[in-house]
Amino acid sequence: MSDTALLIIDVQTGFFDETPPIYEGDAMLQRMQSLAEAARKVNAPVLYMRHNEGPEAEWPIHPAIAPRDNEPVIEKLTCDSFHDTPLQQMLDSRGIKRLVITGFQTEYCIQTSARRANELGYAVTVVQDGHSTFDSAEQTAADIIRTYNDQLSVFAHIIPADSIVLGSDEVEG
């Protein structure tokens, strides 16, 4: 079994219902589908995080990347995928040492979870073109993504989806 896991964070239908929808959402879904299939082929675990703040926010995972029956969906209440969740225990029980992170929202849950994973000792790869957000008043979504890719590169590998090779021993790019 692989010591690498694919962590798909908060890819929930609500992000696609916004006006405008999340930046490059359909392209993100295609990349995530490819990554999930690649992970499954090498028996690398695929884990899903779902942000849940109450009944109005119980968005389902987008059906285009719906988890399989054996793939856990972990509920969280903060931007940190590890805070008050069983994620670390699940990873450690599977012997996971490396995380490939993809999902939403770049400046919130992606950057927070990537930093926390690094602090906990995991080797982190953030999919360069596999996380997204919305335009802000100050920056376009594309600029936000570029900024965070640069910041996260201090401790994480930043690799485009089509260059990630999920194998039994390491993530290459």
One Martini backbone bead per residue (centre of mass of N, CA, C, O) as a GRO file, in nm:
protein
  173
    1MET     BB    1   0.100   0.034   0.016
    2SER     BB    2   0.069   0.356   0.024
    3ASP     BB    3   0.218   0.668   0.170
    4THR     BB    4  -0.011   0.809   0.002
    5ALA     BB    5  -0.249   1.081  -0.003
    6LEU     BB    6  -0.564   1.202  -0.101
    7LEU     BB    7  -0.682   1.540  -0.044
    8ILE     BB    8  -1.021   1.647  -0.047
    9ILE     BB    9  -1.132   1.987  -0.019
   10ASP     BB   10  -1.445   2.119  -0.026
   11VAL     BB   11  -1.612   1.979  -0.279
   12GLN     BB   12  -1.890   2.162  -0.306
   13THR     BB   13  -2.179   2.259  -0.456
   14GLY     BB   14  -2.191   2.559  -0.349
   15PHE     BB   15  -1.949   2.669  -0.528
   16PHE     BB   16  -2.137   2.640  -0.800
   17ASP     BB   17  -2.388   2.837  -0.701
   18GLU     BB   18  -2.250   3.077  -0.734
   19THR     BB   19  -2.215   3.441  -0.811
   20PRO     BB   20  -1.987   3.338  -0.921
   21PRO     BB   21  -1.829   3.072  -0.961
   22ILE     BB   22  -1.580   2.903  -0.914
   23TYR     BB   23  -1.275   2.907  -1.030
   24GLU     BB   24  -1.244   2.671  -1.261
   25GLY     BB   25  -1.430   2.430  -1.168
   26ASP     BB   26  -1.440   2.220  -1.401
   27ALA     BB   27  -1.133   2.182  -1.422
   28MET     BB   28  -1.094   2.086  -1.135
   29LEU     BB   29  -1.267   1.831  -1.152
   30GLN     BB   30  -1.097   1.689  -1.366
   31ARG     BB   31  -0.835   1.676  -1.202
   32MET     BB   32  -0.953   1.525  -0.958
   33GLN     BB   33  -1.041   1.274  -1.107
   34SER     BB   34  -0.758   1.193  -1.203
   35LEU     BB   35  -0.629   1.172  -0.922
   36ALA     BB   36  -0.822   0.962  -0.802
   37GLU     BB   37  -0.768   0.740  -1.009
   38ALA     BB   38  -0.463   0.721  -0.961
   39ALA     BB   39  -0.481   0.645  -0.664
   40ARG     BB   40  -0.652   0.386  -0.695
   41LYS     BB   41  -0.445   0.227  -0.877
   42VAL     BB   42  -0.224   0.245  -0.611
   43ASN     BB   43  -0.374   0.238  -0.331
   44ALA     BB   44  -0.443   0.528  -0.257
   45PRO     BB   45  -0.583   0.720  -0.050
   46VAL     BB   46  -0.913   0.874  -0.039
   47LEU     BB   47  -0.993   1.190   0.104
   48TYR     BB   48  -1.264   1.374   0.257
   49MET     BB   49  -1.366   1.705   0.301
   50ARG     BB   50  -1.628   1.872   0.508
   51HIS     BB   51  -1.786   2.157   0.543
   52ASN     BB   52  -1.968   2.224   0.865
   53GLU     BB   53  -2.214   2.473   1.006
   54GLY     BB   54  -2.486   2.339   0.930
   55PRO     BB   55  -2.773   2.290   0.766
   56GLU     BB   56  -2.713   2.519   0.541
   57ALA     BB   57  -2.403   2.373   0.494
   58GLU     BB   58  -2.489   2.077   0.379
   59TRP     BB   59  -2.296   2.004   0.145
   60PRO     BB   60  -2.230   1.820  -0.103
   61ILE     BB   61  -2.043   1.645  -0.278
   62HIS     BB   62  -1.949   1.651  -0.577
   63PRO     BB   63  -2.052   1.421  -0.814
   64ALA     BB   64  -1.787   1.415  -0.996
   65ILE     BB   65  -1.623   1.329  -0.696
   66ALA     BB   66  -1.741   1.104  -0.560
   67PRO     BB   67  -1.727   0.889  -0.325
   68ARG     BB   68  -1.655   0.596  -0.231
   69ASP     BB   69  -1.747   0.368   0.000
   70ASN     BB   70  -1.425   0.354   0.115
   71GLU     BB   71  -1.440   0.676   0.135
   72PRO     BB   72  -1.387   0.922   0.341
   73VAL     BB   73  -1.596   1.161   0.518
   74ILE     BB   74  -1.488   1.458   0.675
   75GLU     BB   75  -1.583   1.655   0.925
   76LYS     BB   76  -1.580   2.020   0.952
   77LEU     BB   77  -1.549   2.362   1.125
   78THR     BB   78  -1.278   2.442   0.990
   79CYS     BB   79  -0.993   2.510   0.800
   80ASP     BB   80  -0.881   2.272   0.966
   81SER     BB   81  -0.859   1.933   0.896
   82PHE     BB   82  -0.741   1.852   1.200
   83HIS     BB   83  -0.948   1.994   1.370
   84ASP     BB   84  -1.150   1.794   1.533
   85THR     BB   85  -1.045   1.531   1.376
   86PRO     BB   86  -0.962   1.201   1.231
   87LEU     BB   87  -0.733   1.239   1.021
   88GLN     BB   88  -0.464   1.165   1.157
   89GLN     BB   89  -0.548   0.882   1.243
   90MET     BB   90  -0.604   0.776   0.958
   91LEU     BB   91  -0.323   0.822   0.844
   92ASP     BB   92  -0.153   0.668   1.057
   93SER     BB   93  -0.305   0.387   1.026
   94ARG     BB   94  -0.192   0.388   0.705
   95GLY     BB   95   0.107   0.512   0.681
   96ILE     BB   96   0.109   0.815   0.627
   97LYS     BB   97   0.351   1.071   0.483
   98ARG     BB   98   0.184   1.176   0.228
   99LEU     BB   99   0.035   1.473   0.075
  100VAL     BB  100  -0.229   1.542  -0.151
  101ILE     BB  101  -0.361   1.865  -0.232
  102THR     BB  102  -0.710   1.947  -0.286
  103GLY     BB  103  -0.936   2.231  -0.355
  104PHE     BB  104  -1.118   2.427  -0.119
  105GLN     BB  105  -1.004   2.728  -0.031
  106THR     BB  106  -0.714   2.858  -0.074
  107GLU     BB  107  -0.703   3.092   0.173
  108TYR     BB  108  -0.807   2.871   0.371
  109CYS     BB  109  -0.816   2.541   0.371
  110ILE     BB  110  -0.560   2.488   0.213
  111GLN     BB  111  -0.344   2.649   0.369
  112THR     BB  112  -0.409   2.542   0.653
  113SER     BB  113  -0.378   2.235   0.597
  114ALA     BB  114  -0.091   2.241   0.484
  115ARG     BB  115   0.048   2.360   0.732
  116ARG     BB  116  -0.043   2.144   0.934
  117ALA     BB  117   0.079   1.901   0.795
  118ASN     BB  118   0.367   1.999   0.820
  119GLU     BB  119   0.372   2.026   1.134
  120LEU     BB  120   0.305   1.700   1.153
  121GLY     BB  121   0.520   1.571   0.917
  122TYR     BB  122   0.423   1.597   0.640
  123ALA     BB  123   0.442   1.555   0.309
  124VAL     BB  124   0.374   1.824   0.082
  125THR     BB  125   0.129   1.848  -0.184
  126VAL     BB  126   0.029   2.099  -0.405
  127VAL     BB  127  -0.197   2.156  -0.642
  128GLN     BB  128  -0.145   2.406  -0.850
  129ASP     BB  129  -0.430   2.334  -1.038
  130GLY     BB  130  -0.616   2.220  -0.757
  131HIS     BB  131  -0.713   2.515  -0.667
  132SER     BB  132  -0.965   2.750  -0.531
  133THR     BB  133  -1.162   3.058  -0.590
  134PHE     BB  134  -1.241   3.394  -0.550
  135ASP     BB  135  -1.289   3.694  -0.606
  136SER     BB  136  -1.182   3.992  -0.485
  137ALA     BB  137  -1.152   4.326  -0.428
  138GLU     BB  138  -0.820   4.301  -0.484
  139GLN     BB  139  -0.837   4.007  -0.632
  140THR     BB  140  -0.796   3.761  -0.826
  141ALA     BB  141  -0.808   3.431  -0.827
  142ALA     BB  142  -0.544   3.388  -0.982
  143ASP     BB  143  -0.372   3.562  -0.787
  144ILE     BB  144  -0.426   3.405  -0.531
  145ILE     BB  145  -0.313   3.137  -0.624
  146ARG     BB  146  -0.026   3.234  -0.684
  147THR     BB  147   0.040   3.342  -0.404
  148TYR     BB  148  -0.002   3.067  -0.251
  149ASN     BB  149   0.197   2.900  -0.407
  150ASP     BB  150   0.440   3.065  -0.316
  151GLN     BB  151   0.403   3.034  -0.007
  152LEU     BB  152   0.387   2.713   0.002
  153SER     BB  153   0.681   2.657  -0.124
  154VAL     BB  154   0.843   2.664   0.145
  155PHE     BB  155   0.708   2.349   0.231
  156ALA     BB  156   0.592   2.272  -0.055
  157HIS     BB  157   0.488   2.107  -0.318
  158ILE     BB  158   0.436   2.249  -0.652
  159ILE     BB  159   0.212   2.069  -0.866
  160PRO     BB  160   0.087   1.973  -1.140
  161ALA     BB  161  -0.144   1.742  -1.210
  162ASP     BB  162   0.002   1.620  -1.480
  163SER     BB  163   0.283   1.566  -1.286
  164ILE     BB  164   0.157   1.364  -1.102
  165VAL     BB  165   0.297   1.075  -0.928
  166LEU     BB  166   0.142   0.801  -0.799
  167GLY     BB  167   0.304   0.600  -0.565
  168SER     BB  168   0.433   0.380  -0.330
  169ASP     BB  169   0.677   0.599  -0.227
  170GLU     BB  170   0.610   0.864  -0.413
  171VAL     BB  171   0.598   1.199  -0.509
  172GLU     BB  172   0.599   1.323  -0.833
  173GLY     BB  173   0.708   1.612  -1.072
   0.00000   0.00000   0.00000
